[in-house]
Coordinates of N, CA and C in Angstrom, one line a residue:
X426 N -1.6 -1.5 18.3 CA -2.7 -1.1 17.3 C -2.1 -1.0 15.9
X427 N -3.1 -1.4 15.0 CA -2.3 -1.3 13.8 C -3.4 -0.5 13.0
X428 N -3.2 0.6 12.1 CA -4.4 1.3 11.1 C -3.9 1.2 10.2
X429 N -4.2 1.3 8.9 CA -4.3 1.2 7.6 C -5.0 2.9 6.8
X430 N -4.4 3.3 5.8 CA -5.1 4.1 5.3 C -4.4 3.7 3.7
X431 N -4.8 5.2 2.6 CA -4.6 4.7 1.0 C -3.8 6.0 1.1
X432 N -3.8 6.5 -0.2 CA -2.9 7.0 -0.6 C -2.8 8.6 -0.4
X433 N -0.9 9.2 0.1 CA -0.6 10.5 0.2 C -0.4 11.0 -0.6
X434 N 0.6 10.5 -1.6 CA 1.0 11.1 -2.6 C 1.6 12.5 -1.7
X435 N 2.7 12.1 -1.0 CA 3.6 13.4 -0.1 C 2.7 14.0 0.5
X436 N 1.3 14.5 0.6 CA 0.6 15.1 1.5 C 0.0 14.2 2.6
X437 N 0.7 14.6 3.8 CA 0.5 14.1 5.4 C 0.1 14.4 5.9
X438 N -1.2 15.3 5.9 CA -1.9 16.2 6.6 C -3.1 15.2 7.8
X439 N -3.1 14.0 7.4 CA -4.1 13.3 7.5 C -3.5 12.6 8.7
X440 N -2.4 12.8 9.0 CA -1.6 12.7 10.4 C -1.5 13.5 11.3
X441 N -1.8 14.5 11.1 CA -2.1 15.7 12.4 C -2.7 15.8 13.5
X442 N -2.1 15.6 14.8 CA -3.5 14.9 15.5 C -4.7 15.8 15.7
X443 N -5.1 17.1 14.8 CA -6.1 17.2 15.0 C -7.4 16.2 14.1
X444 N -6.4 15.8 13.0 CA -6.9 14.8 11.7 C -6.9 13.6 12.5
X445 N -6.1 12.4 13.2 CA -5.9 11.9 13.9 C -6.0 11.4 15.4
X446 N -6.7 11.7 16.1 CA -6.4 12.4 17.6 C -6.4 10.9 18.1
X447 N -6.2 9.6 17.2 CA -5.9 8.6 18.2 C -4.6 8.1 18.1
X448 N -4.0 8.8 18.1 CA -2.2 9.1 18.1 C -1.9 9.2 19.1
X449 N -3.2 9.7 20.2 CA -2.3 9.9 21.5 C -2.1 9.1 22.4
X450 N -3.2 7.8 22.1 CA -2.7 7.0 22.5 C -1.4 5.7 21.8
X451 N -1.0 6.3 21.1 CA -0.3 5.5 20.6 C 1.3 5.7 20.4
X452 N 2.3 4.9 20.5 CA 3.7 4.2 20.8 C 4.4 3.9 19.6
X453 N 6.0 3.9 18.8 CA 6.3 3.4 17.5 C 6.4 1.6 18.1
X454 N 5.9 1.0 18.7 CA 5.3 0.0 18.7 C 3.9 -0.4 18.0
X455 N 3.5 1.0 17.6 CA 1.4 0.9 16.6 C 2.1 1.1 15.6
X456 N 1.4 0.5 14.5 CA 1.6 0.8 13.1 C 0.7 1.0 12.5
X457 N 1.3 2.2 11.6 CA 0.3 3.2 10.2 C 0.6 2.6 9.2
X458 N -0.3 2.0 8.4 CA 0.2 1.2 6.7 C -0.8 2.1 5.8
X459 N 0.0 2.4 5.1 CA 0.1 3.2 3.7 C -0.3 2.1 2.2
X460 N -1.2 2.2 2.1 CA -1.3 1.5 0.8 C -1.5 1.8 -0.5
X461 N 0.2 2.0 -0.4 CA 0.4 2.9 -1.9 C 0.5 4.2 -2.2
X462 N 1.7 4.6 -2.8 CA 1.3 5.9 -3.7 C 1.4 6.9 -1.9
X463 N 2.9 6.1 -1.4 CA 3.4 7.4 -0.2 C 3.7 8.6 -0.6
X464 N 4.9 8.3 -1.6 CA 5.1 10.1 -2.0 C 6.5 10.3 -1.1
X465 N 6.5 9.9 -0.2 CA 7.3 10.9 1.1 C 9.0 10.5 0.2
X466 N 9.5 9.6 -0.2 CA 10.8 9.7 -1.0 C 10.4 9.8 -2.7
X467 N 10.4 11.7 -2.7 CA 9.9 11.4 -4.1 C 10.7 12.3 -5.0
X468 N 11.7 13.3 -4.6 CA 13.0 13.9 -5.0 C 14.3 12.8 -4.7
X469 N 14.4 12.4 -4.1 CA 15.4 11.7 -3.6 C 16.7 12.1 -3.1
X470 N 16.5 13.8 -2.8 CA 17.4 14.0 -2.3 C 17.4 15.1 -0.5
X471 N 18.1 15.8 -0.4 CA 18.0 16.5 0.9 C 16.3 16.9 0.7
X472 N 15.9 17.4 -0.4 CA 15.0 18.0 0.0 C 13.5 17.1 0.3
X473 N 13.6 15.9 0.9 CA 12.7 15.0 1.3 C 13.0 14.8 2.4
X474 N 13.9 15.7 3.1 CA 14.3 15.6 4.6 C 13.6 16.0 5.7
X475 N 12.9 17.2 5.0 CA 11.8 17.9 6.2 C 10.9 17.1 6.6
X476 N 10.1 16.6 5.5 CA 8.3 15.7 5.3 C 9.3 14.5 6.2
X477 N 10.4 13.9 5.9 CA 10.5 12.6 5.9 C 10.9 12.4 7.8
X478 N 11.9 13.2 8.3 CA 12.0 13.8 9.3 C 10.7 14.0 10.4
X479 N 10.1 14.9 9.8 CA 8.9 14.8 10.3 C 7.6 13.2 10.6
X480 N 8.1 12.7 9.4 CA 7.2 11.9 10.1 C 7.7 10.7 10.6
X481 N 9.1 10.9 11.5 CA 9.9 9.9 12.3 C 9.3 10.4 13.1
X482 N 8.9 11.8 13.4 CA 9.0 12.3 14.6 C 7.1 12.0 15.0
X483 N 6.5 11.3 14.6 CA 5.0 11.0 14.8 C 4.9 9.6 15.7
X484 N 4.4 9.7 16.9 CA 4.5 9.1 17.6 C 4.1 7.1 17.7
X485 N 4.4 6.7 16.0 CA 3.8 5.5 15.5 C 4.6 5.3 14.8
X486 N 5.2 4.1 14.3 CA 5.2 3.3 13.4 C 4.9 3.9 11.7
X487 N 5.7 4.0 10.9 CA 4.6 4.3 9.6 C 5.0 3.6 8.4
X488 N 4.6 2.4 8.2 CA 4.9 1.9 7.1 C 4.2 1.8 5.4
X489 N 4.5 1.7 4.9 CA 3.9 1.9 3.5 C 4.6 0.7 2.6
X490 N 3.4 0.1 1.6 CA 3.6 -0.4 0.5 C 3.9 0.8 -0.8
X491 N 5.2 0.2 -1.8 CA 4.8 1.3 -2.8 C 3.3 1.1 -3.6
X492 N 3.1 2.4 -4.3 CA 2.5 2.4 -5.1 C 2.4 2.6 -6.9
X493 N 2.1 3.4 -7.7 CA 2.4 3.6 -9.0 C 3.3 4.9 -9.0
X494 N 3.0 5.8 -7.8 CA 3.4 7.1 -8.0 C 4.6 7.0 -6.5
X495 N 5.4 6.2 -7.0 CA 6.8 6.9 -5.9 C 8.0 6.6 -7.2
X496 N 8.8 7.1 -6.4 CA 10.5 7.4 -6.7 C 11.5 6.2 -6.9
X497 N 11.0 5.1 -7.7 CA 11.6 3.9 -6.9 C 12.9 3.9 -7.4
X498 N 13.7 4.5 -8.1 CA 15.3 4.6 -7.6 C 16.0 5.2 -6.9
X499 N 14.8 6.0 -6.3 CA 15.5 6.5 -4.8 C 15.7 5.7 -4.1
X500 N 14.0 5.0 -4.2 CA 13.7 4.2 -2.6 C 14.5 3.0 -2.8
X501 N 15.0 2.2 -3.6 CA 16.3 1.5 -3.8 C 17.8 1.8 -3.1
X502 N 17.5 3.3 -3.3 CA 18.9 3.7 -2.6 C 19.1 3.0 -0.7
X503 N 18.1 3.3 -0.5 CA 17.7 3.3 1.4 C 18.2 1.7 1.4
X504 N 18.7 1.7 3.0 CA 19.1 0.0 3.3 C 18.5 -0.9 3.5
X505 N 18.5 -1.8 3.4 CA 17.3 -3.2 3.2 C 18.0 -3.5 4.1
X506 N 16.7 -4.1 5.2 CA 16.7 -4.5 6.8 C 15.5 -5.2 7.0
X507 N 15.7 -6.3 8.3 CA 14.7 -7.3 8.5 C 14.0 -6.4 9.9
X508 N 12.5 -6.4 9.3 CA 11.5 -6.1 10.3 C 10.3 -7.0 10.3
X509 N 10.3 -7.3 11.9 CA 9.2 -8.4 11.8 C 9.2 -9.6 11.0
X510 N 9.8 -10.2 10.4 CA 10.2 -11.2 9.5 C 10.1 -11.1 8.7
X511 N 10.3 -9.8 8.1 CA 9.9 -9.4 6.0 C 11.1 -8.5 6.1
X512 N 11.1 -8.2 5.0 CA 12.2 -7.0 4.3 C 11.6 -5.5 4.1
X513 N 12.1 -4.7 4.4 CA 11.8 -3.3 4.1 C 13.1 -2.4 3.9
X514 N 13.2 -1.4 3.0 CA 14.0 -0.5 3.3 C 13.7 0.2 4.1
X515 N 14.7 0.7 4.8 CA 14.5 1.7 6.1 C 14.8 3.2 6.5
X516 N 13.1 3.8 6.1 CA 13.8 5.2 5.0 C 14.5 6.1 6.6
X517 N 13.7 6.0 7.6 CA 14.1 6.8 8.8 C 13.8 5.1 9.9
X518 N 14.2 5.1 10.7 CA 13.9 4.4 12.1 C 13.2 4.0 11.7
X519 N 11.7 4.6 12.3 CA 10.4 4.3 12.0 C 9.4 4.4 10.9
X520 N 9.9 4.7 9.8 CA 9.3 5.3 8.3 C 10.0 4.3 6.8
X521 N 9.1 3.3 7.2 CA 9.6 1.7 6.1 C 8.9 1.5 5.0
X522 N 9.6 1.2 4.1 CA 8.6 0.7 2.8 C 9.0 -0.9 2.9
X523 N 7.5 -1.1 2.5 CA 7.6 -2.5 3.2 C 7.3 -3.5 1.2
X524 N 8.9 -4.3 1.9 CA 8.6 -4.2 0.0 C 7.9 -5.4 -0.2
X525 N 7.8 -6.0 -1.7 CA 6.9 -6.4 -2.6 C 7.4 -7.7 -2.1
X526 N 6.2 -9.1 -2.3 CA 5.9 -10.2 -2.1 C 6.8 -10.7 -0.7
X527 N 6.5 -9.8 0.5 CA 7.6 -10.3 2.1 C 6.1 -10.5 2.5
X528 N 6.0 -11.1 3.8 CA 5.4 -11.8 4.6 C 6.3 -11.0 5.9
X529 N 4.9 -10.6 6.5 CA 5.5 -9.9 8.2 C 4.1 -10.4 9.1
X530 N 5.1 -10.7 10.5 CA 4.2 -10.8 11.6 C 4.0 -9.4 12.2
X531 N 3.2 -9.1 12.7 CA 2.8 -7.7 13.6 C 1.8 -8.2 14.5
X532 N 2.3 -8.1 15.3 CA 0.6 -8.3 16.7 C -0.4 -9.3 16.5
X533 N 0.5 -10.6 16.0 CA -0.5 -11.7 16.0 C -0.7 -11.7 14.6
X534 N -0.8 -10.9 13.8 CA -1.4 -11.1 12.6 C -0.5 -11.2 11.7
X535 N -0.4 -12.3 10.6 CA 0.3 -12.1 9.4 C 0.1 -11.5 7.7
X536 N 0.6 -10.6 7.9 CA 0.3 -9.6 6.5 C 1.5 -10.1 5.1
X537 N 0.5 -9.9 4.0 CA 1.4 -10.4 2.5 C 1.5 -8.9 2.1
X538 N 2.5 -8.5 1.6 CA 2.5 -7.3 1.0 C 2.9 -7.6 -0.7
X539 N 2.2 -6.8 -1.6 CA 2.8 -6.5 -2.9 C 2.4 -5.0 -3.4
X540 N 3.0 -4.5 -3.2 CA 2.8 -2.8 -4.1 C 2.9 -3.0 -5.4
X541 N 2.8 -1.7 -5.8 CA 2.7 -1.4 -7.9 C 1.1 -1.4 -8.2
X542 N 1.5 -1.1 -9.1 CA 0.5 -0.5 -10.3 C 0.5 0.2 -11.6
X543 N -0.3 0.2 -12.4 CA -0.2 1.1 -13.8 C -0.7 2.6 -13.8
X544 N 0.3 3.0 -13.8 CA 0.1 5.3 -13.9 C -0.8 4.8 -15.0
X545 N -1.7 4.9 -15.0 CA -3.2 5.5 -16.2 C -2.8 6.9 -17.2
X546 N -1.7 7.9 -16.0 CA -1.7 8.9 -16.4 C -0.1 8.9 -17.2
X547 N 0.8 7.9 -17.3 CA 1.9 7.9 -17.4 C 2.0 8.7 -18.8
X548 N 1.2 8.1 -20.1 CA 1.9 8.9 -20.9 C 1.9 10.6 -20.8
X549 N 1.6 11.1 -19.7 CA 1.5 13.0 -19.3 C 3.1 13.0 -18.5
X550 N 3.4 11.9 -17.9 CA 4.4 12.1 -17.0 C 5.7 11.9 -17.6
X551 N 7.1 11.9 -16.8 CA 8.8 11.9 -17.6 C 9.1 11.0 -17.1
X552 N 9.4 10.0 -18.0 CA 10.0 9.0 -17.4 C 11.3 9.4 -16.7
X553 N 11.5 8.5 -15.0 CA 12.5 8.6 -14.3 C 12.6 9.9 -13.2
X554 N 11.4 11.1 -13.9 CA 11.4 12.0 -13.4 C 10.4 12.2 -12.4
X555 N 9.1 11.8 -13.1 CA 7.4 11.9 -12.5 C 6.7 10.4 -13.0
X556 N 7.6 9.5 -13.2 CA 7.0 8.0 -13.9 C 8.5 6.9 -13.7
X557 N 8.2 5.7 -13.1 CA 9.2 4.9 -13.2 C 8.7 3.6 -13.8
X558 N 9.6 2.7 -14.6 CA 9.0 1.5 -15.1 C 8.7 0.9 -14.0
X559 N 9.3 0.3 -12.9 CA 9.7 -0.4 -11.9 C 8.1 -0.2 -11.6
X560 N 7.3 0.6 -11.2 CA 6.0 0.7 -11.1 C 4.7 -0.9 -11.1
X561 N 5.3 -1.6 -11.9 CA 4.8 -2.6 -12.2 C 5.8 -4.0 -11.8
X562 N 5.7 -4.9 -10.8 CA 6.8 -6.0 -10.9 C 7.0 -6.6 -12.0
X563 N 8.0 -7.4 -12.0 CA 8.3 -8.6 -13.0 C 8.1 -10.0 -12.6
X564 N 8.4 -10.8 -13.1 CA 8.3 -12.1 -13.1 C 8.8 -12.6 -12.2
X565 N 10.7 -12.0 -12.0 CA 10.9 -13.0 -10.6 C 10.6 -12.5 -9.4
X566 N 9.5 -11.0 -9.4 CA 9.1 -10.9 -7.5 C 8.0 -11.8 -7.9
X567 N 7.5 -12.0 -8.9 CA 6.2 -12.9 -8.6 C 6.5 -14.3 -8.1
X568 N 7.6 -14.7 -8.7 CA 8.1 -16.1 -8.2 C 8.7 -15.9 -6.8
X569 N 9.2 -15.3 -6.4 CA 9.7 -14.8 -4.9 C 8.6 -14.4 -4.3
X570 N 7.5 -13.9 -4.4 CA 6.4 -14.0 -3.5 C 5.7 -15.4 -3.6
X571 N 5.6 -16.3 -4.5 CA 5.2 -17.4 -4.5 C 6.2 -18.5 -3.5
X572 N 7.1 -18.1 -3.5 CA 8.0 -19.1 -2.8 C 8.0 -18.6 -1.5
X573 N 7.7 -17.6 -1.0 CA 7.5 -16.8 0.6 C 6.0 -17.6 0.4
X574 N 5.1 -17.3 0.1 CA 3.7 -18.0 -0.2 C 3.8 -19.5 0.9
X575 N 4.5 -20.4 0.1 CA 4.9 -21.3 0.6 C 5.2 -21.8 1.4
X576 N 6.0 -21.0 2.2 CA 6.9 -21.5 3.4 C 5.5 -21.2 4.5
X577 N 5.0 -20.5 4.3 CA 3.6 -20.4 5.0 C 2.3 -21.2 4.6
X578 N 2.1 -21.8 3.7 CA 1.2 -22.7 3.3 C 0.3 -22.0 2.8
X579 N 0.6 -20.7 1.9 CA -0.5 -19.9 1.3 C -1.5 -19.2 2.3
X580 N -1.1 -19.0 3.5 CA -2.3 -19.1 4.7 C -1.5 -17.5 5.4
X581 N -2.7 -16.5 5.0 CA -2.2 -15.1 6.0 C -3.4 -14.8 6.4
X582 N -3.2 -13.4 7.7 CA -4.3 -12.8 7.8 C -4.8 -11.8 7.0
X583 N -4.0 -10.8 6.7 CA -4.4 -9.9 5.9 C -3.4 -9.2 4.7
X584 N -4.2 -9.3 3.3 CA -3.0 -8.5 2.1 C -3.2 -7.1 2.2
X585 N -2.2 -6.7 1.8 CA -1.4 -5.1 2.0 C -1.1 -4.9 0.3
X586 N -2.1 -4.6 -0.3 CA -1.2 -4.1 -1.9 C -2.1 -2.7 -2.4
X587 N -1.7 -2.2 -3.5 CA -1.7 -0.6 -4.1 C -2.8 -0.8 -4.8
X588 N -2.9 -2.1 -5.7 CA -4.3 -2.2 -6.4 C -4.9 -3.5 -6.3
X589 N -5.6 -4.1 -7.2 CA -6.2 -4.9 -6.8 C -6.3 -6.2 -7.9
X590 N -7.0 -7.1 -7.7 CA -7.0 -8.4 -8.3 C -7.9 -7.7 -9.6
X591 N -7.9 -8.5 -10.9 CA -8.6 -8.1 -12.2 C -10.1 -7.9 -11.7
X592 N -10.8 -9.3 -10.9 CA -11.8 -9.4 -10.3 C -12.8 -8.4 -9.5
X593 N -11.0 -7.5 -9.1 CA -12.4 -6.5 -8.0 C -12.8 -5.2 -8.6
X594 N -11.7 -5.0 -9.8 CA -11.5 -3.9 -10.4 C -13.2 -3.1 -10.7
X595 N -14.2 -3.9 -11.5 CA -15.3 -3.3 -11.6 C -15.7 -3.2 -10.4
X596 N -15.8 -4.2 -9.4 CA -16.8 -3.7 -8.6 C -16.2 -2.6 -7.3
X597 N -15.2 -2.4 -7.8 CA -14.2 -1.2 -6.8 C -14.7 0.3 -7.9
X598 N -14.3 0.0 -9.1 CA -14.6 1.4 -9.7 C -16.2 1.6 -10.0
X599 N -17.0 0.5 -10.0 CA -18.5 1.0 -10.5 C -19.1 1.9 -9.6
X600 N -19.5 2.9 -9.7 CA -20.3 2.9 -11.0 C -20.0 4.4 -11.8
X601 N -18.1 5.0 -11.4 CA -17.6 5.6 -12.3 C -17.3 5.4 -14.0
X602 N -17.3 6.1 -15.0 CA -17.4 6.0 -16.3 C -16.5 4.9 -16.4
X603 N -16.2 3.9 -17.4 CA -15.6 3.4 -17.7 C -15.5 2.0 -16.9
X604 N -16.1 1.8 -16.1 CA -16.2 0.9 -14.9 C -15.8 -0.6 -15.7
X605 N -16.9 -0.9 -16.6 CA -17.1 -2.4 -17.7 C -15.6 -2.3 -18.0
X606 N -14.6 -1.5 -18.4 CA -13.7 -2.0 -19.1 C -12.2 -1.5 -18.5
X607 N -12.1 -1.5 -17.0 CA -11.0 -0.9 -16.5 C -9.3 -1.2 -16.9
X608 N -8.5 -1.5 -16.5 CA -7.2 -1.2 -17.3 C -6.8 -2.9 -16.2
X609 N -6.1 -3.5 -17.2 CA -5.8 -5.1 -16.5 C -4.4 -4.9 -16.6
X610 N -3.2 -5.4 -15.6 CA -2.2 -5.5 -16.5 C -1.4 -7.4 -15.5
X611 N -0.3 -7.6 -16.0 CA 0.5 -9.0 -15.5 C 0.2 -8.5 -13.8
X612 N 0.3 -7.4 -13.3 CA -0.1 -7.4 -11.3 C -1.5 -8.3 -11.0
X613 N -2.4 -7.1 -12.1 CA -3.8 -7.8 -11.7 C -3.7 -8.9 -11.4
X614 N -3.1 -9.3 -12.8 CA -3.7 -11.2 -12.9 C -3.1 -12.0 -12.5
X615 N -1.4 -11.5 -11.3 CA -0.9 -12.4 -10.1 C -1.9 -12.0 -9.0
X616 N -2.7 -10.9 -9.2 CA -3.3 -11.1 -7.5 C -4.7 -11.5 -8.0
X617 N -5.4 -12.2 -9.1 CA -6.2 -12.7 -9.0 C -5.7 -14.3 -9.1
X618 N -4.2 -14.8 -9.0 CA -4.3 -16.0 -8.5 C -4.2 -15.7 -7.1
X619 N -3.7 -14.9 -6.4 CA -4.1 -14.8 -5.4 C -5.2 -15.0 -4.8
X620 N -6.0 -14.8 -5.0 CA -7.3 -14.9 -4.9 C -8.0 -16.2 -5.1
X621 N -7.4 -16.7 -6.1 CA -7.5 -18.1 -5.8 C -6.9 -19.3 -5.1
X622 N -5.9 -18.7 -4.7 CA -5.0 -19.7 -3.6 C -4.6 -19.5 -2.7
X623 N -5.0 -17.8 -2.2 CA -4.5 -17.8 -0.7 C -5.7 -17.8 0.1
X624 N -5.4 -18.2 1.1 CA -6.3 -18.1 2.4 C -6.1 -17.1 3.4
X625 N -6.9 -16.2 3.4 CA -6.7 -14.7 4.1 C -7.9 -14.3 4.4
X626 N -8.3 -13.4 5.6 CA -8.9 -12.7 5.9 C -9.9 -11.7 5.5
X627 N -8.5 -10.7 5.5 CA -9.2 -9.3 4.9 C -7.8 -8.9 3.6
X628 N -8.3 -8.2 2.8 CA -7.5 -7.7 1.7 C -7.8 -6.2 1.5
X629 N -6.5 -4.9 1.8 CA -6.5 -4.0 1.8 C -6.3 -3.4 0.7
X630 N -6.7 -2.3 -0.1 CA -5.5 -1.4 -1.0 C -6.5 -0.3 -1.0
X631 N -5.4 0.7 -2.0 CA -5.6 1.8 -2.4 C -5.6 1.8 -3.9
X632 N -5.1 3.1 -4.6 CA -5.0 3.4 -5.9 C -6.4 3.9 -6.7
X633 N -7.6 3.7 -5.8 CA -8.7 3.8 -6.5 C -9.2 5.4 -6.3
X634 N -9.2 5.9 -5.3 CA -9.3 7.1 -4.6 C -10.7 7.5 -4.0
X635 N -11.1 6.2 -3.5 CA -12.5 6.2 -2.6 C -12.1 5.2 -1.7
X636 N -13.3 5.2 -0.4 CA -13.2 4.8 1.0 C -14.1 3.3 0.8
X637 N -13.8 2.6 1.2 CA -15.2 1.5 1.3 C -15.3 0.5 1.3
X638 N -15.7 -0.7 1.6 CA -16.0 -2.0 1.1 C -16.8 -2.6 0.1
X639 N -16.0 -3.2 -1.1 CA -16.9 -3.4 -1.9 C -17.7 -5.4 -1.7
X640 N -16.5 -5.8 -0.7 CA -17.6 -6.3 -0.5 C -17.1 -6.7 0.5
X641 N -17.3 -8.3 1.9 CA -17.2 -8.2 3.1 C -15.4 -8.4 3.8
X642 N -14.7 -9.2 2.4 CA -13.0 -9.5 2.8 C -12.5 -8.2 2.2
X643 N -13.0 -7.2 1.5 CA -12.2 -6.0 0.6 C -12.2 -4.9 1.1
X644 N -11.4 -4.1 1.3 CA -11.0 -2.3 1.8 C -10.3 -2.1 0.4
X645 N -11.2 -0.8 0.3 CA -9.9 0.1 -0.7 C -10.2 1.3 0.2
X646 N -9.3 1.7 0.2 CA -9.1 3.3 0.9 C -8.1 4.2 -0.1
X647 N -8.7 5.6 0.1 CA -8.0 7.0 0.0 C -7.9 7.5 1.0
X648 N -8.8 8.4 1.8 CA -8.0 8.9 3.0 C -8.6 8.9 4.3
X649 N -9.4 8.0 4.2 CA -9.5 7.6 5.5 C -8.4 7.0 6.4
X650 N -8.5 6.4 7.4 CA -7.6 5.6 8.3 C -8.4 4.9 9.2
X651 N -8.1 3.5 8.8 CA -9.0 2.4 9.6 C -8.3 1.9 10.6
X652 N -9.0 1.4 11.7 CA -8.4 0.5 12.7 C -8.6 -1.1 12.0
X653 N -7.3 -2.0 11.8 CA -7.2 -3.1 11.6 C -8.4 -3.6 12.0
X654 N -9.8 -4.7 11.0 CA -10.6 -5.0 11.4 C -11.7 -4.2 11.6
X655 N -11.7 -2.7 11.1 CA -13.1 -1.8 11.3 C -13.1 -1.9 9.8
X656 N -14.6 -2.0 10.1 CA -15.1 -1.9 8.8 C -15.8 -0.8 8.3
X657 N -16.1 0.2 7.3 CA -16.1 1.1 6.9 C -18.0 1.1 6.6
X658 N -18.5 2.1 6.3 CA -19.9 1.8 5.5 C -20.1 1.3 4.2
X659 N -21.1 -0.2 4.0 CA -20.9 -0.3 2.9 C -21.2 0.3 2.0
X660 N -20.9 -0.4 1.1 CA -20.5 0.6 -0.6 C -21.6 0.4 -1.3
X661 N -21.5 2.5 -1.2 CA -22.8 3.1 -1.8 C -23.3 3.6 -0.8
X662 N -23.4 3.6 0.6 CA -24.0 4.2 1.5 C -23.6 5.4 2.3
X663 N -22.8 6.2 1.2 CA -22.3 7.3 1.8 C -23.2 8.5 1.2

């Protein structure tokens, strides 16, 4: 089984199996994907041991794309290891950040992952402290996810990223203030060639902080948790 949810930002609570209760049926052969904005390596040091500890000890799988809001010179520190045919650091056993432009098989299905995004709120935050540049890729993971691209013929089941193509932006944030003119940056506008050249399924993210479909290939999630393939109510019918 594989689920999908959006963003912790260090709060786990949404794993409990009273929050959860289809945990029990499940093995660290199922996977939980995090899209974006985990949190769980966000001091970088002992004291990320308890949360992080803890959620080795959850009977699944839990992987995560980053998002705008993690630690990324901690999460640098952790060992880079091959799972399922992609790269991830490997923060505990079972508790991976699955990094930017890899390609993984899981249970038949092939997922593209790219994390990041722009803190909206960065200028409030310290750099290196509560804000890291790295937040946003550069130019050669874009060319390194285009050359993984390739070796596959542009052709996956499902994307795994923190935000979203320039494209979906309004119709993901409408019809909160500001919707007509959301914030674009160089991510957007690689995953709106995405959108023009890959061939995919379904396309996941977070970063927005609502549940839903904005339209029949798109999920954004905050805190729900979906079963791979369930579709949510559409958007606006909550």
């Amino acid at each position: 089984m594989i689920y999908v949810t959006g963003d912790c930002h260090g709060n786990f609570r949404r794993f409990q199996s009273e929050y959860f209760p289809e945990q029990a049926n499940m093995t660290k052969d199922d996977t939980v994907i995090i899209a974006g904005d985990c949190g769980g390596v966000w001091f970088g040091d002992s004291r990320d041991d308890e949360t992080l500890d803890w959620l080795e000890r959850l009977p699944f799988t839990l992987a995560f794309v980053c998002g705008n809001h993690e630690n990324y010179d901690a999460l640098a520190r952790y060992p880079v290891d091959d799972w399922h045919c992609g790269k991830v650091h490997r923060i505990r056993p079972h508790v991976l950040h699955l990094m930017r432009g890899q390609i993984f098989e899981l249970e038949g299905y092939r997922f593209f992952t790219m994390g990041g995004a722009t803190s909206v709120d960065r200028e409030y935050r310290v750099p290196y402290s509560s804000w890291w540049p790295q937040e946003l890729p550069d130019e050669r993971e874009f060319d390194a996810a285009r050359a993984k691209l390739d070796e596959v013929g542009w052709k996956v089941d499902c994307v795994i990223t923190h935000t979203c193509a320039t494209r979906m932006l309004s119709p993901t944030l409408y019809p909160d203030p500001g919707w007509e003119r959301p914030d674009v940056d160089r991510l957007t506008g690689f995953l709106d060639e995405l959108e023009d050249r890959l061939d995919y399924k379904h396309w996941y993210y977070g970063h927005f902080h609502r549940d839903g479909n904005p339209d029949e290939r798109h999920t954004v999630l905050y805190d729900r948790i979906v079963r791979l393939g369930d579709k949510l109510l559409p958007w606006g019918a909550y």
